[in-house]
Structures are given as C-alpha cells and as structure tokens.
Amino acid sequence: MAEMIVAKRLSGIAYIPRWLGGVSCYVTFGLGGLLSSLTILPLLRFWPGTPQTRVARVQRAVHIMFRGFVHMLTWTGVINVETQHLQRLATAKGKVIIANHPTLVDVVVLISLMPNVGCIVKQGLWRNPFLRGVVSCAGYIPNRGAELLLTDCQQVLASGTNVIIFPEGTRTLKGLIVNDFARGAANIALRTKTDLIPVVLRTNAIGLTKQQTWYEIPRQTIGMSVEVGETVDHIRYYAQSGGDAKMARQLTRDLENYYKQQLDTNYELTKRN
C-alpha cells in the first residue's frame, strides 16, 4: 500500500470553512435523501420492468447520489478516498462484501464504488423520514431476525446483487484495531453458499468515529484507502467437520485475523496522529 499523506490539522478561524462545508454536506445528504424518496426513487421503482430490473435501477441511482456525496466530502476536505484493486468489486455479482468500519461514511463510500449493491440496515432507518424511502426503494435488507434476514439475503444474492456486511456490527471503537467480529457475515455466506470479498478500509487520521457526533467535522482531512482483497471461497470451509456452527466460527476467526494483520501497521500510524 502506498503511504497516505497526513493532512495538516486545522485550528482557529482556519477550521470554520471546513466545519461549515462538512455540515452543509450532511444537510444536503439528508434533504436529498428525503426529496429523492418522494420523487425520483419511487418513479424509478415503479417504472415498467421486472422486479429485479426496477430494484437494480434504483440501486444505480443511489450509487450515483452517494458518489456525488463523496465528491462533496472530498471537495470540502473532510475525506480523500483512494482505491486499490477496484476491478474486483466492478465484476462482483451475488457476493458478500465485508469491510471493517472505522468511520461514519464507510457504507456511503462503498456504495459510491459499486452500482449493484445492497446492505443490511437496522430497523431504525426504516423509520427515518430522510432515509426510509431510499432503503425501501433500493431493496435493502431490514435486520428483522436471524431466519428472516437469512431468507432476505438469499433472495438478494441469488438476483446477482452484492450485499455489504460489517462484521464488527458498529464503528470501530477508539483504541482498537477492529471490534470483535460477530458470526453474522460468516453464517450468511456459508448458509447461502456465497463467496466473500474482503475490503480493508484504512484511515490515516481519527475522525467520524463512534464516539463522535455527526457534526464533529474532523480537523484533518481523513485519507481513506479502499483496498479490495481476493475472493474468499466459502466451499473450502465445508471440508471441515463439526457442522455449520463450527465452520462459521472458523471463518469468522480467519476473517478477524486477516483484518488485524492488514490493519496493524495502519493502526500505529493513526494512533500517533
């Protein structure tokens, strides 16, 4: 990985334009989500075509909107995104995309890089007036219990749509390389017989973390490197004995160790900044 340049930390009056620009991005994102939920997304969803075509149409529109939001964040100096091996995502169909979760905007960045992707969203977003239209029209998956979630994921993956899952469950806590991985991603991959693609998100400055509110705009531009790893074949875990539970534990352990190894050097750099 090429070393990311650490940006200067802003203070005093110099920080005001950054703060105003960052907050404006989030306000625009919220209002854009609300307006698109009432206008363009329902139109795309109900335009003639097969159900799969309609959902794919909306997902591409969300991809374009999120890409615009990432451009806004870049222009205002909040983040700067670099990518490696992005073609592995461009050609992915019906794969489980897993990633670590260092910042508030991780899912937005990932969707901005992939036109055919969905994700699992918490029930709270389905009650959010700014975002519920987006997640509903785009065919995203509500987290409504293990068995229903598995059925929903199986249907989405079978249609060729990729699914983003953060095995940490929430943003990485400050002071950790990654949170402990839950077995959800492994269970979904193994029980739906789906391969996984690991994406490592590296950051070179602390910001937009779990401990911060959305309006605490980072004083340093966060350099984010999106590094797409090689596909993890689910089939190799079926050679092990002990049933689904043992395979899921082993896959989860392997994935967590992979991320810790990949991020160990980056963690020391970020901690110093």
CSV table of C-alpha atoms in Angstrom, one decimal:
chain,number,residue,atom,x,y,z
A,1,MET,CA,0.0,0.0,0.0
A,2,ALA,CA,1.3,3.4,-0.9
A,3,GLU,CA,1.7,5.6,2.2
A,4,MET,CA,-1.1,8.2,2.6
A,5,ILE,CA,-0.1,11.8,3.2
A,6,VAL,CA,-1.2,13.0,6.6
A,7,ALA,CA,-3.1,16.4,6.2
A,8,LYS,CA,-2.5,19.4,8.4
A,9,ARG,CA,-4.7,19.7,11.4
A,10,LEU,CA,-6.8,22.9,11.2
A,11,SER,CA,-7.4,25.2,14.2
A,12,GLY,CA,-9.0,28.5,15.0
A,13,ILE,CA,-10.5,30.5,12.1
A,14,ALA,CA,-9.0,28.1,9.5
A,15,TYR,CA,-11.3,25.4,10.8
A,16,ILE,CA,-14.5,27.3,10.3
A,17,PRO,CA,-14.8,26.8,6.5
A,18,ARG,CA,-14.1,23.1,7.0
A,19,TRP,CA,-16.9,22.8,9.6
A,20,LEU,CA,-19.4,24.8,7.6
A,21,GLY,CA,-18.6,22.8,4.5
A,22,GLY,CA,-18.8,19.4,6.3
A,23,VAL,CA,-22.1,20.2,8.0
A,24,SER,CA,-23.5,21.5,4.7
A,25,CYS,CA,-22.7,18.2,3.1
A,26,TYR,CA,-24.7,16.3,5.7
A,27,VAL,CA,-27.6,18.6,5.5
A,28,THR,CA,-27.6,18.3,1.7
A,29,PHE,CA,-27.4,14.5,2.1
A,30,GLY,CA,-30.4,14.4,4.4
A,31,LEU,CA,-32.6,16.7,2.4
A,32,GLY,CA,-31.5,14.9,-0.8
A,33,GLY,CA,-32.5,11.6,0.6
A,34,LEU,CA,-35.9,13.0,1.7
A,35,LEU,CA,-36.6,14.6,-1.7
A,36,SER,CA,-35.4,11.6,-3.8
A,37,SER,CA,-37.6,9.3,-1.6
A,38,LEU,CA,-40.6,11.4,-2.6
A,39,THR,CA,-39.8,11.9,-6.3
A,40,ILE,CA,-37.2,10.1,-8.4
A,41,LEU,CA,-36.7,6.9,-6.5
A,42,PRO,CA,-40.5,5.8,-6.4
A,43,LEU,CA,-40.6,6.8,-10.1
A,44,LEU,CA,-37.7,4.5,-10.9
A,45,ARG,CA,-39.0,1.8,-8.7
A,46,PHE,CA,-42.4,1.6,-10.4
A,47,TRP,CA,-41.3,2.3,-14.0
A,48,PRO,CA,-42.1,-0.7,-16.2
A,49,GLY,CA,-39.8,-3.7,-15.9
A,50,THR,CA,-39.2,-6.9,-14.0
A,51,PRO,CA,-38.9,-6.5,-10.2
A,52,GLN,CA,-35.2,-7.2,-10.4
A,53,THR,CA,-34.8,-4.6,-13.1
A,54,ARG,CA,-36.7,-2.0,-11.0
A,55,VAL,CA,-34.6,-2.6,-7.9
A,56,ALA,CA,-31.3,-2.5,-9.9
A,57,ARG,CA,-32.4,0.8,-11.5
A,58,VAL,CA,-32.9,2.3,-8.0
A,59,GLN,CA,-29.6,0.9,-6.7
A,60,ARG,CA,-27.8,2.5,-9.6
A,61,ALA,CA,-29.5,5.9,-8.8
A,62,VAL,CA,-28.5,5.6,-5.1
A,63,HIS,CA,-24.9,4.7,-6.2
A,64,ILE,CA,-24.8,7.9,-8.3
A,65,MET,CA,-26.2,10.1,-5.5
A,66,PHE,CA,-23.7,8.6,-3.0
A,67,ARG,CA,-20.9,9.2,-5.4
A,68,GLY,CA,-21.9,12.8,-5.6
A,69,PHE,CA,-22.0,13.0,-1.8
A,70,VAL,CA,-18.4,11.5,-1.6
A,71,HIS,CA,-17.3,14.2,-4.1
A,72,MET,CA,-18.8,16.9,-1.9
A,73,LEU,CA,-16.9,15.5,1.2
A,74,THR,CA,-13.7,15.4,-0.9
A,75,TRP,CA,-14.2,19.0,-2.1
A,76,THR,CA,-14.8,20.3,1.4
A,77,GLY,CA,-11.7,18.5,2.7
A,78,VAL,CA,-13.5,16.1,5.0
A,79,ILE,CA,-12.2,12.9,3.3
A,80,ASN,CA,-9.9,11.9,0.5
A,81,VAL,CA,-10.6,8.4,-1.0
A,82,GLU,CA,-8.0,6.2,-2.8
A,83,THR,CA,-8.7,2.7,-4.2
A,84,GLN,CA,-6.8,-0.4,-4.9
A,85,HIS,CA,-7.9,-3.4,-7.0
A,86,LEU,CA,-11.3,-1.8,-7.5
A,87,GLN,CA,-11.9,-4.1,-10.5
A,88,ARG,CA,-12.6,-6.9,-8.1
A,89,LEU,CA,-15.8,-5.1,-7.0
A,90,ALA,CA,-16.7,-4.0,-10.5
A,91,THR,CA,-17.0,-7.6,-11.7
A,92,ALA,CA,-18.6,-9.0,-8.5
A,93,LYS,CA,-22.1,-10.4,-8.7
A,94,GLY,CA,-24.0,-12.0,-5.8
A,95,LYS,CA,-21.1,-11.8,-3.4
A,96,VAL,CA,-21.0,-10.9,0.3
A,97,ILE,CA,-18.8,-7.8,0.6
A,98,ILE,CA,-17.3,-7.5,4.1
A,99,ALA,CA,-15.4,-4.5,5.4
A,100,ASN,CA,-14.1,-3.0,8.7
A,101,HIS,CA,-15.9,0.0,9.9
A,102,PRO,CA,-13.7,2.9,11.0
A,103,THR,CA,-15.9,5.9,10.1
A,104,LEU,CA,-19.5,7.2,9.8
A,105,VAL,CA,-19.3,7.3,5.9
A,106,ASP,CA,-18.0,3.8,5.2
A,107,VAL,CA,-21.1,2.4,3.7
A,108,VAL,CA,-21.6,5.6,1.6
A,109,VAL,CA,-18.1,5.2,0.2
A,110,LEU,CA,-18.6,1.6,-0.6
A,111,ILE,CA,-22.0,2.1,-2.3
A,112,SER,CA,-20.4,5.0,-4.3
A,113,LEU,CA,-18.0,2.5,-5.8
A,114,MET,CA,-20.5,-0.2,-6.6
A,115,PRO,CA,-23.7,0.2,-8.7
A,116,ASN,CA,-25.2,-3.2,-7.9
A,117,VAL,CA,-25.1,-3.5,-4.1
A,118,GLY,CA,-27.4,-3.6,-1.2
A,119,CYS,CA,-26.8,-3.7,2.5
A,120,ILE,CA,-28.4,-4.8,5.8
A,121,VAL,CA,-29.9,-1.8,7.6
A,122,LYS,CA,-31.1,-1.5,11.2
A,123,GLN,CA,-34.8,-1.2,11.8
A,124,GLY,CA,-34.3,2.4,12.9
A,125,LEU,CA,-33.5,3.6,9.4
A,126,TRP,CA,-36.9,2.3,8.2
A,127,ARG,CA,-38.5,4.9,10.5
A,128,ASN,CA,-36.1,7.7,9.5
A,129,PRO,CA,-38.1,10.1,7.3
A,130,PHE,CA,-34.9,11.1,5.4
A,131,LEU,CA,-33.7,7.6,4.5
A,132,ARG,CA,-36.6,5.2,4.7
A,133,GLY,CA,-37.6,5.9,1.1
A,134,VAL,CA,-34.1,5.3,-0.1
A,135,VAL,CA,-33.6,1.9,1.7
A,136,SER,CA,-37.1,0.7,0.8
A,137,CYS,CA,-36.9,1.6,-2.9
A,138,ALA,CA,-33.3,0.2,-3.2
A,139,GLY,CA,-34.4,-3.2,-1.9
A,140,TYR,CA,-32.0,-3.0,1.1
A,141,ILE,CA,-32.5,-5.7,3.7
A,142,PRO,CA,-34.0,-4.9,7.1
A,143,ASN,CA,-32.5,-6.6,10.1
A,144,ARG,CA,-35.6,-8.3,11.4
A,145,GLY,CA,-34.3,-11.5,13.0
A,146,ALA,CA,-31.9,-14.3,12.0
A,147,GLU,CA,-34.1,-16.5,9.9
A,148,LEU,CA,-36.0,-13.8,8.0
A,149,LEU,CA,-32.7,-12.0,7.5
A,150,LEU,CA,-31.1,-15.1,6.0
A,151,THR,CA,-34.1,-15.6,3.7
A,152,ASP,CA,-33.9,-12.0,2.5
A,153,CYS,CA,-30.1,-12.2,1.9
A,154,GLN,CA,-30.5,-15.4,0.0
A,155,GLN,CA,-33.1,-13.8,-2.4
A,156,VAL,CA,-31.0,-10.7,-2.9
A,157,LEU,CA,-27.7,-12.6,-3.5
A,158,ALA,CA,-29.5,-15.0,-5.9
A,159,SER,CA,-30.6,-12.0,-8.0
A,160,GLY,CA,-26.9,-11.1,-8.6
A,161,THR,CA,-26.9,-8.1,-6.1
A,162,ASN,CA,-23.9,-7.9,-3.8
A,163,VAL,CA,-24.5,-7.4,-0.1
A,164,ILE,CA,-22.3,-5.3,2.2
A,165,ILE,CA,-21.9,-6.5,5.8
A,166,PHE,CA,-19.8,-5.0,8.5
A,167,PRO,CA,-18.8,-8.0,10.8
A,168,GLU,CA,-17.9,-5.5,13.6
A,169,GLY,CA,-21.6,-4.6,13.7
A,170,THR,CA,-20.8,-0.9,14.5
A,171,ARG,CA,-18.0,1.5,14.0
A,172,THR,CA,-14.6,0.5,15.4
A,173,LEU,CA,-14.2,1.8,19.0
A,174,LYS,CA,-11.3,4.2,19.5
A,175,GLY,CA,-8.2,2.4,20.7
A,176,LEU,CA,-9.0,-0.9,18.9
A,177,ILE,CA,-7.8,-2.1,15.5
A,178,VAL,CA,-11.2,-3.7,14.9
A,179,ASN,CA,-14.1,-4.7,17.2
A,180,ASP,CA,-14.7,-8.4,17.8
A,181,PHE,CA,-16.3,-9.9,14.7
A,182,ALA,CA,-19.8,-11.3,15.0
A,183,ARG,CA,-20.6,-14.5,13.1
A,184,GLY,CA,-23.4,-13.0,11.1
A,185,ALA,CA,-21.4,-12.5,7.9
A,186,ALA,CA,-19.9,-16.0,8.1
A,187,ASN,CA,-23.3,-17.6,8.7
A,188,ILE,CA,-24.9,-15.8,5.8
A,189,ALA,CA,-22.0,-16.7,3.4
A,190,LEU,CA,-22.0,-20.3,4.4
A,191,ARG,CA,-25.7,-20.9,4.6
A,192,THR,CA,-26.4,-19.2,1.3
A,193,LYS,CA,-23.2,-20.8,-0.3
A,194,THR,CA,-21.8,-17.5,-1.3
A,195,ASP,CA,-18.2,-16.3,-1.6
A,196,LEU,CA,-16.9,-13.3,0.2
A,197,ILE,CA,-14.8,-10.3,-0.9
A,198,PRO,CA,-12.9,-8.6,1.9
A,199,VAL,CA,-12.5,-4.8,1.7
A,200,VAL,CA,-10.0,-3.2,4.0
A,201,LEU,CA,-10.7,0.5,4.9
A,202,ARG,CA,-7.6,2.3,6.1
A,203,THR,CA,-7.6,5.7,7.5
A,204,ASN,CA,-4.6,7.9,8.4
A,205,ALA,CA,-6.4,10.2,10.9
A,206,ILE,CA,-9.0,9.8,13.6
A,207,GLY,CA,-12.5,11.2,12.8
A,208,LEU,CA,-16.1,10.4,12.2
A,209,THR,CA,-15.8,7.7,14.9
A,210,LYS,CA,-18.4,6.0,17.1
A,211,GLN,CA,-17.5,8.4,19.9
A,212,GLN,CA,-18.2,11.5,17.9
A,213,THR,CA,-21.4,13.1,16.7
A,214,TRP,CA,-22.0,13.6,13.0
A,215,TYR,CA,-21.4,17.4,13.3
A,216,GLU,CA,-18.0,17.0,14.8
A,217,ILE,CA,-16.3,17.5,11.5
A,218,PRO,CA,-12.6,16.3,11.5
A,219,ARG,CA,-9.9,19.0,11.7
A,220,GLN,CA,-7.7,16.8,9.5
A,221,THR,CA,-8.7,15.5,6.1
A,222,ILE,CA,-9.2,11.8,6.6
A,223,GLY,CA,-7.3,9.9,4.0
A,224,MET,CA,-9.2,6.7,3.3
A,225,SER,CA,-7.7,3.8,1.3
A,226,VAL,CA,-10.2,1.3,0.0
A,227,GLU,CA,-8.3,-2.0,-0.7
A,228,VAL,CA,-10.2,-4.8,-2.2
A,229,GLY,CA,-8.9,-8.3,-1.3
A,230,GLU,CA,-9.1,-11.6,-3.1
A,231,THR,CA,-12.3,-13.6,-3.0
A,232,VAL,CA,-12.7,-16.0,0.0
A,233,ASP,CA,-14.2,-19.2,-1.3
A,234,HIS,CA,-16.9,-20.4,1.0
A,235,ILE,CA,-16.5,-24.0,-0.2
A,236,ARG,CA,-13.2,-24.6,1.4
A,237,TYR,CA,-14.9,-24.4,4.9
A,238,TYR,CA,-17.2,-27.4,4.0
A,239,ALA,CA,-14.1,-29.7,4.2
A,240,GLN,CA,-14.1,-29.2,7.9
A,241,SER,CA,-16.2,-31.4,10.2
A,242,GLY,CA,-18.4,-30.2,13.0
A,243,GLY,CA,-21.3,-28.6,11.3
A,244,ASP,CA,-22.4,-25.1,10.4
A,245,ALA,CA,-21.6,-23.6,13.8
A,246,LYS,CA,-18.0,-24.7,13.8
A,247,MET,CA,-17.5,-23.6,10.2
A,248,ALA,CA,-18.9,-20.2,10.9
A,249,ARG,CA,-16.7,-19.8,14.0
A,250,GLN,CA,-13.6,-20.7,12.0
A,251,LEU,CA,-14.5,-18.4,9.1
A,252,THR,CA,-15.2,-15.5,11.5
A,253,ARG,CA,-11.9,-16.1,13.3
A,254,ASP,CA,-10.0,-16.2,10.0
A,255,LEU,CA,-11.6,-13.0,8.8
A,256,GLU,CA,-10.9,-11.2,12.0
A,257,ASN,CA,-7.3,-12.3,12.0
A,258,TYR,CA,-7.0,-11.2,8.4
A,259,TYR,CA,-8.2,-7.7,9.2
A,260,LYS,CA,-6.0,-7.4,12.3
A,261,GLN,CA,-2.9,-8.4,10.2
A,262,GLN,CA,-3.8,-6.0,7.4
A,263,LEU,CA,-4.5,-3.0,9.7
A,264,ASP,CA,-1.9,-3.5,12.4
A,265,THR,CA,0.7,-1.1,10.8
A,266,ASN,CA,-2.0,1.4,9.9
A,267,TYR,CA,-3.3,1.4,13.4
A,268,GLU,CA,0.0,2.5,14.8
A,269,LEU,CA,0.2,5.3,12.3
A,270,THR,CA,-3.3,6.6,13.0
A,271,LYS,CA,-2.8,6.4,16.8
A,272,ARG,CA,0.2,8.8,16.5
A,273,ASN,CA,-2.0,11.3,14.6
